[in-house]
Coordinates of C-alpha atoms in Angstrom, one line a residue:
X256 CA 2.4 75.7 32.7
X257 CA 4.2 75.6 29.1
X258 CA 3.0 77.4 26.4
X259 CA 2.2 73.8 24.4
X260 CA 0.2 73.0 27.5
X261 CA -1.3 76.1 27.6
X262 CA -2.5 75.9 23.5
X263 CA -3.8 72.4 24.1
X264 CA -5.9 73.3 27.0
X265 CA -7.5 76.0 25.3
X266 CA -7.4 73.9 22.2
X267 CA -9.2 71.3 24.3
X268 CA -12.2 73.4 25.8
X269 CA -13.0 75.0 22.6
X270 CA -13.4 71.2 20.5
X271 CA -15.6 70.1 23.6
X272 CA -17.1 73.1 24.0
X273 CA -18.3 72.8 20.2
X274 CA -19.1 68.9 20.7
X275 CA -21.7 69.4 23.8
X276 CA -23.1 71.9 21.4
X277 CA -23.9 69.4 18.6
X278 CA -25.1 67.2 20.9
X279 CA -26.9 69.0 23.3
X280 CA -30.4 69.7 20.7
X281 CA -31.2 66.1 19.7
X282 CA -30.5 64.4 23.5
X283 CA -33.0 67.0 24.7
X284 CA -35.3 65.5 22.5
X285 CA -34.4 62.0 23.0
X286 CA -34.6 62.0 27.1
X287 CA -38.5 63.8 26.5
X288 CA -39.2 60.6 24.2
X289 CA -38.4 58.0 26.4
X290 CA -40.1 59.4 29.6
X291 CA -43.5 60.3 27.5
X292 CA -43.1 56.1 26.2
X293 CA -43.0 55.5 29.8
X294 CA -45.2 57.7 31.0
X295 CA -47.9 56.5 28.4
X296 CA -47.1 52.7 29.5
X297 CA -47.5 53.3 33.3
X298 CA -51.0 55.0 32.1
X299 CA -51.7 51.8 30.1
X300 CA -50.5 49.8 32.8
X301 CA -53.0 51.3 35.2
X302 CA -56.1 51.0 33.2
X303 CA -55.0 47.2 33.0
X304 CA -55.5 47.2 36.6
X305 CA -59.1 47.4 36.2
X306 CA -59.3 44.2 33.5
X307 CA -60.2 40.8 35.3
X308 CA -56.6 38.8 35.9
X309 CA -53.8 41.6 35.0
X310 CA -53.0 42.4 38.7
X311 CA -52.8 38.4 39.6
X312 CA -50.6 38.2 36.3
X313 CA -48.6 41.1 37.4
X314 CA -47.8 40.0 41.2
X315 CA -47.2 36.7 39.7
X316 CA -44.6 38.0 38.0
X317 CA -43.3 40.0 40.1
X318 CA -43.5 37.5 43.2
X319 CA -39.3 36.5 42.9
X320 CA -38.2 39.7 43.2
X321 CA -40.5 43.0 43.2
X322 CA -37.8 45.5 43.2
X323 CA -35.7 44.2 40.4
X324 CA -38.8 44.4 38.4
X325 CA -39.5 42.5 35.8
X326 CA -39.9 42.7 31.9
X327 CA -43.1 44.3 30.7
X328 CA -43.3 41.7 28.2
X329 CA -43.8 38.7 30.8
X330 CA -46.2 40.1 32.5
X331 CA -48.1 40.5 29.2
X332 CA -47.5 37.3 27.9
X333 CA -49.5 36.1 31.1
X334 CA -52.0 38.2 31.0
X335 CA -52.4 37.6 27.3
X336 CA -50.9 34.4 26.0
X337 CA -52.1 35.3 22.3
X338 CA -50.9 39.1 22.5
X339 CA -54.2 39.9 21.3
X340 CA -55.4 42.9 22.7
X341 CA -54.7 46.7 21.6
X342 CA -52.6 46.7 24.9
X343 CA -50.0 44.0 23.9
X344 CA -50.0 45.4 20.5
X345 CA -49.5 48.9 22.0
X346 CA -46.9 48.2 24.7
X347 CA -45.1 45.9 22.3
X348 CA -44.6 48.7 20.0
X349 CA -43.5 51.0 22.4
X350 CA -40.9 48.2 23.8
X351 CA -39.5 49.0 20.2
X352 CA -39.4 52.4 20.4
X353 CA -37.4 52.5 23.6
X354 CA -34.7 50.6 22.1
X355 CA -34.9 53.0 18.7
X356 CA -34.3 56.1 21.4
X357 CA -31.9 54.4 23.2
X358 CA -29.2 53.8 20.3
X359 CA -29.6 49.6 20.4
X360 CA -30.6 46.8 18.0
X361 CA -34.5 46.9 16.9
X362 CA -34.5 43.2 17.5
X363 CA -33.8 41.9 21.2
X364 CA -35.4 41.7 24.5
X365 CA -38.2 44.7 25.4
X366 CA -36.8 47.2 27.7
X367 CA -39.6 48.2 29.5
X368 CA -40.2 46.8 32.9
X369 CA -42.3 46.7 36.2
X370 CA -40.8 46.9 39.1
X371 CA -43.0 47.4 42.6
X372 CA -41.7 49.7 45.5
X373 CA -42.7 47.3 48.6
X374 CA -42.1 49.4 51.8
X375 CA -40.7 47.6 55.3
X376 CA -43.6 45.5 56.5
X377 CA -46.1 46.0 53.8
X378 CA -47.0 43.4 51.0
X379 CA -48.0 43.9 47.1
X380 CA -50.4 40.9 47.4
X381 CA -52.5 42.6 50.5
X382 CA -53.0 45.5 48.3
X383 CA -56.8 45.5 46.0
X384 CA -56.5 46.1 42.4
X385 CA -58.4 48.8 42.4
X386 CA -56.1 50.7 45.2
X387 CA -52.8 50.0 43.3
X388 CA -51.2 53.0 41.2
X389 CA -48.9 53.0 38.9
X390 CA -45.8 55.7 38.4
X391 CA -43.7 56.4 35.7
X392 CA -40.2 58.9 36.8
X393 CA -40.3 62.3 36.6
X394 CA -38.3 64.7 33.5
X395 CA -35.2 66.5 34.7
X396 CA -32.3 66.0 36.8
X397 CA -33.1 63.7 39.6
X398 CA -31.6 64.9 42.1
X399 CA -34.0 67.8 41.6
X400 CA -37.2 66.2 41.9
X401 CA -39.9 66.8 44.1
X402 CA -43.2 64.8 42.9
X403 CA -43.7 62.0 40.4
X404 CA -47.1 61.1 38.9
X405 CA -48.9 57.8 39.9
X406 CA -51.9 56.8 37.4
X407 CA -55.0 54.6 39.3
X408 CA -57.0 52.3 37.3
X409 CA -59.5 54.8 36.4
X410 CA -56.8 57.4 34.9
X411 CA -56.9 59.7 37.4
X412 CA -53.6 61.3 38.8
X413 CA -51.7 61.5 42.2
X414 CA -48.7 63.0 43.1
X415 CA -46.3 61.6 45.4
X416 CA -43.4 63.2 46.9
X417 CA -40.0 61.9 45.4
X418 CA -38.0 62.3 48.2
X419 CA -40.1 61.2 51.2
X420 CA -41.1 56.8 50.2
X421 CA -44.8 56.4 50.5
X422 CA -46.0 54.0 53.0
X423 CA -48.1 51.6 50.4
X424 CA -46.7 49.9 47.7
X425 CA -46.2 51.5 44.1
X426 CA -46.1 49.7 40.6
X427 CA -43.6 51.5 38.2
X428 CA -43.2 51.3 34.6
X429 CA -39.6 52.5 33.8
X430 CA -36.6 51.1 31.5
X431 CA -34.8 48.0 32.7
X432 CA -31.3 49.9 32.9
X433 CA -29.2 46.6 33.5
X434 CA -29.9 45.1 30.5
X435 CA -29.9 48.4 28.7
X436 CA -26.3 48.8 30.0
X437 CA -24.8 45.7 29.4
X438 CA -26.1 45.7 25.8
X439 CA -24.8 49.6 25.5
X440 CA -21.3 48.8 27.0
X441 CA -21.1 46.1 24.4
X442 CA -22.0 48.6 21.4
X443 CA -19.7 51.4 22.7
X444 CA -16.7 48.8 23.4
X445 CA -17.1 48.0 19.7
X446 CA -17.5 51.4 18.6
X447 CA -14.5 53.1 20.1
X448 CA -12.3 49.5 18.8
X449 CA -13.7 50.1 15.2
X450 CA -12.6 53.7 15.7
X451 CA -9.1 53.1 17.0
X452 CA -10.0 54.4 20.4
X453 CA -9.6 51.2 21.4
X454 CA -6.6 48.1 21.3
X455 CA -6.9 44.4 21.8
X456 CA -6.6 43.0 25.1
X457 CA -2.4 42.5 24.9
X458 CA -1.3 39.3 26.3
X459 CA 2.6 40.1 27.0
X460 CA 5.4 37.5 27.4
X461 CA 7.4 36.4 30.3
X462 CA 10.8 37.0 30.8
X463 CA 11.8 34.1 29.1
X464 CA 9.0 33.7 27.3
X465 CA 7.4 30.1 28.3
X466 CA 4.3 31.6 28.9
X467 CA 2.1 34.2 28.6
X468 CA 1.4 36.8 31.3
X469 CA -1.7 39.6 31.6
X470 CA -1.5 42.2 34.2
X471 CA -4.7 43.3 35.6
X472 CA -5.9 45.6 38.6
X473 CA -8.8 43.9 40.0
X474 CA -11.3 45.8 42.2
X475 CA -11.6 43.9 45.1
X476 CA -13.7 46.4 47.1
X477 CA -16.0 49.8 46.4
X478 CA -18.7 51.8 48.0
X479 CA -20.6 54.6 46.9
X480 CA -21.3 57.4 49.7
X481 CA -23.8 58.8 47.4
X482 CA -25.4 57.0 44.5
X483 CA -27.9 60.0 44.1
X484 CA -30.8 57.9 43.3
X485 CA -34.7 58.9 44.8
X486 CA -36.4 56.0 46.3
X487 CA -38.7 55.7 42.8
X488 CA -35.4 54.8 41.1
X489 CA -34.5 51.6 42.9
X490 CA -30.8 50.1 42.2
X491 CA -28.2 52.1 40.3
X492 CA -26.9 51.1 37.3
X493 CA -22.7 51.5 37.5
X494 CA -20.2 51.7 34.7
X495 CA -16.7 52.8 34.4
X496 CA -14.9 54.2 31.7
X497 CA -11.1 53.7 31.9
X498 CA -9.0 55.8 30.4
X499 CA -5.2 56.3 29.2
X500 CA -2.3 56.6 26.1
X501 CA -2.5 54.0 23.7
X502 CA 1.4 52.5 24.0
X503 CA 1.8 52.3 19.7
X504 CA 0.0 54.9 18.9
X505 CA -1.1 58.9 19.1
X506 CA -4.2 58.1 20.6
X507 CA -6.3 57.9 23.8
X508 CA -7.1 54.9 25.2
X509 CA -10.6 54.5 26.6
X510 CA -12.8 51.0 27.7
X511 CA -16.8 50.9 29.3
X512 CA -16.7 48.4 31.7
X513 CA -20.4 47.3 33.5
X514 CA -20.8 46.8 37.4
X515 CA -24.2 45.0 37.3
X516 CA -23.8 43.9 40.8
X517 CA -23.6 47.7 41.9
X518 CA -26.9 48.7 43.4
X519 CA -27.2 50.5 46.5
X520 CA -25.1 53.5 48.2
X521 CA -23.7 53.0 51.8
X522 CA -22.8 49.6 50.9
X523 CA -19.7 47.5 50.6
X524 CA -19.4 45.5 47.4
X525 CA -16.7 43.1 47.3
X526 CA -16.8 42.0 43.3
X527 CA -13.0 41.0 42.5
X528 CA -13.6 42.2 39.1
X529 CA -11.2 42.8 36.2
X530 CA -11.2 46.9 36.0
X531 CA -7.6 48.0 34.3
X532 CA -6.0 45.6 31.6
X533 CA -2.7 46.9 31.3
X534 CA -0.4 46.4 28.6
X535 CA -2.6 48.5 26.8
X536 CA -1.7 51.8 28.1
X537 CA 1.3 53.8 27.6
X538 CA 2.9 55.1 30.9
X539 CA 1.3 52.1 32.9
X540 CA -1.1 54.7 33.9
X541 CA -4.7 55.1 33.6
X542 CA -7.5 56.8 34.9
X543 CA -11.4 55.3 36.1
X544 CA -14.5 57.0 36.1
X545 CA -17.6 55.9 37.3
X546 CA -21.0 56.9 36.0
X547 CA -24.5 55.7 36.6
X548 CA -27.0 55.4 34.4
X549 CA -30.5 56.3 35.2
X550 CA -32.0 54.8 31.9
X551 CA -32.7 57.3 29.2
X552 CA -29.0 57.1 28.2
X553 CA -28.8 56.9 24.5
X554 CA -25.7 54.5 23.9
X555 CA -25.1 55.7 20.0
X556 CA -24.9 59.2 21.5
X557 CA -22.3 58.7 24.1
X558 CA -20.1 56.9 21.6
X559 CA -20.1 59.4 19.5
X560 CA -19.7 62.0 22.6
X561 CA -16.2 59.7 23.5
X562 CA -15.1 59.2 20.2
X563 CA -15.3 62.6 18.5
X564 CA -15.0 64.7 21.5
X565 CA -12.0 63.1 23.4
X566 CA -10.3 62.0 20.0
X567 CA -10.1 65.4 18.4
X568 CA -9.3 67.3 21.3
X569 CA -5.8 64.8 22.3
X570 CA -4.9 63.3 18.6
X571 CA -2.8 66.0 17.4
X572 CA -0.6 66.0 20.9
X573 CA 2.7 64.0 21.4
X574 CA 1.8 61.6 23.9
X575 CA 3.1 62.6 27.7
X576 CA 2.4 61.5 30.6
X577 CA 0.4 64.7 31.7
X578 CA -2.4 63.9 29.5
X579 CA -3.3 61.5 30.5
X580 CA -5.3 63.2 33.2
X581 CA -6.2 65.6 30.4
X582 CA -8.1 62.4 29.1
X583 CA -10.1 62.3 32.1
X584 CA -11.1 65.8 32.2
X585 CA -11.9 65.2 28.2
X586 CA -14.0 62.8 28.9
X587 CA -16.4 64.8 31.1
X588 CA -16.7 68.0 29.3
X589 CA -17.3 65.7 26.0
X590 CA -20.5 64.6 27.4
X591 CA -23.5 67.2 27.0
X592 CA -24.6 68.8 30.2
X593 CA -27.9 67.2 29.7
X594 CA -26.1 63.5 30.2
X595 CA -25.7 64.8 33.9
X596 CA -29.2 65.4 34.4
X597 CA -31.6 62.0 34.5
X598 CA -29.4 60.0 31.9
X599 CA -26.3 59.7 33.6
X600 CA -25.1 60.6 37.0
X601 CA -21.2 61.6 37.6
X602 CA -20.1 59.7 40.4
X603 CA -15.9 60.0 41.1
X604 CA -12.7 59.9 39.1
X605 CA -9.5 58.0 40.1
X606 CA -6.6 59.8 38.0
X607 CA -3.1 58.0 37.3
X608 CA -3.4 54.6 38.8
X609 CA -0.5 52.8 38.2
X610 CA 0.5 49.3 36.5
X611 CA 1.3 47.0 39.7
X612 CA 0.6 49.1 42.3
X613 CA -2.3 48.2 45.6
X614 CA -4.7 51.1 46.7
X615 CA -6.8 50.0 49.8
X616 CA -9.6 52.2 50.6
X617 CA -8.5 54.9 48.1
X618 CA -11.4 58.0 47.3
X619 CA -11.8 59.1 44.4
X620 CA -11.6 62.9 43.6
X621 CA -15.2 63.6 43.9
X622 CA -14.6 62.0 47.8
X623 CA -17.7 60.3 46.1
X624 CA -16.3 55.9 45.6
X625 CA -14.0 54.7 48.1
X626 CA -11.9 51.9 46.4
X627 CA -9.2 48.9 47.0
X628 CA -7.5 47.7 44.0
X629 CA -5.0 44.8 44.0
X630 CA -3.0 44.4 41.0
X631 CA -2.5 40.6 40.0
X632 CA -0.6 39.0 37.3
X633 CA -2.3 36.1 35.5
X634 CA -0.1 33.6 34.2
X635 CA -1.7 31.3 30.7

């Protein structure tokens, strides 16, 4: 290793070092605030269970799809058209608040949703009112829990083991991470441009410049050995940030990209989605990372982690090609360790893929995602 490389890499753990810092006090408080909001709503949820029409509101709702849940706020607006009792006014406002901890706009679509865990052979609608409960997730890493809390419609408590499904079904109140994340991806895209983390898609001429080209690498195929979700989570939430050089300027390079479609481990998904725009990175190199986000993520937060963490750290440094690897590894230590606990799960890393070239069931470094990518030239 040079001595330059040597500088920079100390360089480089001390900035992130000092970044997870900074951030590591206020997400702490941020993940408590969302789970209590949830926790509180399951509780309000559950007493609901015991008012004449609120479980035949709530399987109504629920009927099309039980374990994609639906939005706390149509279930409501059936059970009370006029949003007239303390609990719309309650769970309205903490629909708000959610949003608040989460880093998005006041104004949109509530966050909070239902979602039923139905297992094999059972039914929601054979269940009484009365014998229903209601579970909000636990605190803490995920892949550490043991019990969560259900709440029946008199208040009182159950545990249920987290690891082991129960055999009767289970209403849970928790955030609706799809729309959380596609709104999020949107608001950190636009951060990192506004910044100058991030370039306009380049359209690049032909040869003879008739017509415009744009070189992509489509993921064609992925599955996830391990998406480290209990059974009380339901379907993952997958994004990916790409990484790389800009090609004009000292800078990295970085794009969140949402995989909606990607729910389940031990599955193959076959999307043919745009992942890598190229023309945008110096090298024609760049780097994917996927992450999955269990809902607490706050999306203000993690562009701040990418921006000031990853920017500081690589902006004084000539641009070479053996940083951009150094990108990648920026990128994880810039997020606070408590982003790896129930906010968002590290799934694999792909380092230097390159402009033009295939990869057909390629793992990633965490032996984690198995990938084929197919590059393709579109042609205006």
């Amino acid at each position: 290793m040079t001595k330059e490389r040597m500088f920079r890499a100390a360089v480089l753990t001390l900035v992130l070092a000092a970044g997870s810092a900074f951030a590591q006090a206020p997400l702490t408080l941020q993940r408590a605030d969302v789970q209590a909001i949830t926790e509180s709503s399951a509780r309000e949820v559950a007493a609901l269970l015991a008012q004449p029409g609120f479980a035949a509101s709530a399987r109504a709702a629920l009927q099309a799809g039980p374990e994609q849940g639906v939005a706390l706020q149509q279930v409501m607006a059936r059970f009370d058209p006029q949003a007239r009792t303390r609990a719309s006014t309650l769970l309205a406002t903490q629909d708000q608040q959610v949003r608040q901890r989460k880093g998005l706009v006041q104004q949109g679509p509530g966050l909070l949703q239902l979602r039923a865990f139905v297992p094999a052979g059972a039914s929601l609608a054979a269940v009484a009112p009365e014998r229903l409960w209601v579970a909000s997730l636990p605190r803490g890493d995920d892949r550490h829990w043991t019990t969560l809390t259900a709440y029946d419609a008199q208040g009182r408590a159950h545990l249920l083991d987290a690891r082991q499904a129960p055999d009767v079904p289970v209403l849970i109140v928790d955030v609706d991470t799809r729309r959380a994340v596609k709104e999020g991806m949107a608001l950190v895209n636009a951060g990192l441009r506004a910044r100058g983390l991030q370039s306009p898609e380049r359209i690049t001429l032909s040869a003879d410049g008739a017509s415009a080209s744009l070189d992509i690498t489509r993921l064609d195929r992925i599955r996830l050995n391990d998406d480290q979700e209990p059974w009380a989570l339901g379907a993952a939430e997958v994004f990916a940030v790409v990484s790389g050089l800009q090609v004009d300027a000292t800078e990295p390079e970085m794009m969140t990209v949402d995989m909606p479609w990607l729910d389940h481990d031990q599955t193959d998904y076959t999307p043919q989605q745009p992942l890598v725009i190229w023309g945008n990175y110096r090298f024609n190199a760049a780097n994917v990372q996927l992450f999955e986000d269990d809902g607490d993520t706050n999306y203000q937060e993690l562009l701040v982690a990418l921006a000031t963490g990853v920017k500081t750290a690589l902006g004084a440094f000539a641009p070479e090609y053996a940083v951009i690897a150094d990108i990648a590894g920026a990128i994880l230590k810039a997020m606070p360790t408590s982003w790896f606990a129930n906010d968002i799960d590290y799934l694999d890393s792909f380092y230097l893929l390159q402009r033009g070239q295939g990869y057909t069931d390629r793992m990633g470094a965490a032996n984690n995602a198995k990938v084929t990518l197919t590059p393709i030239t579109l042609v205006d």
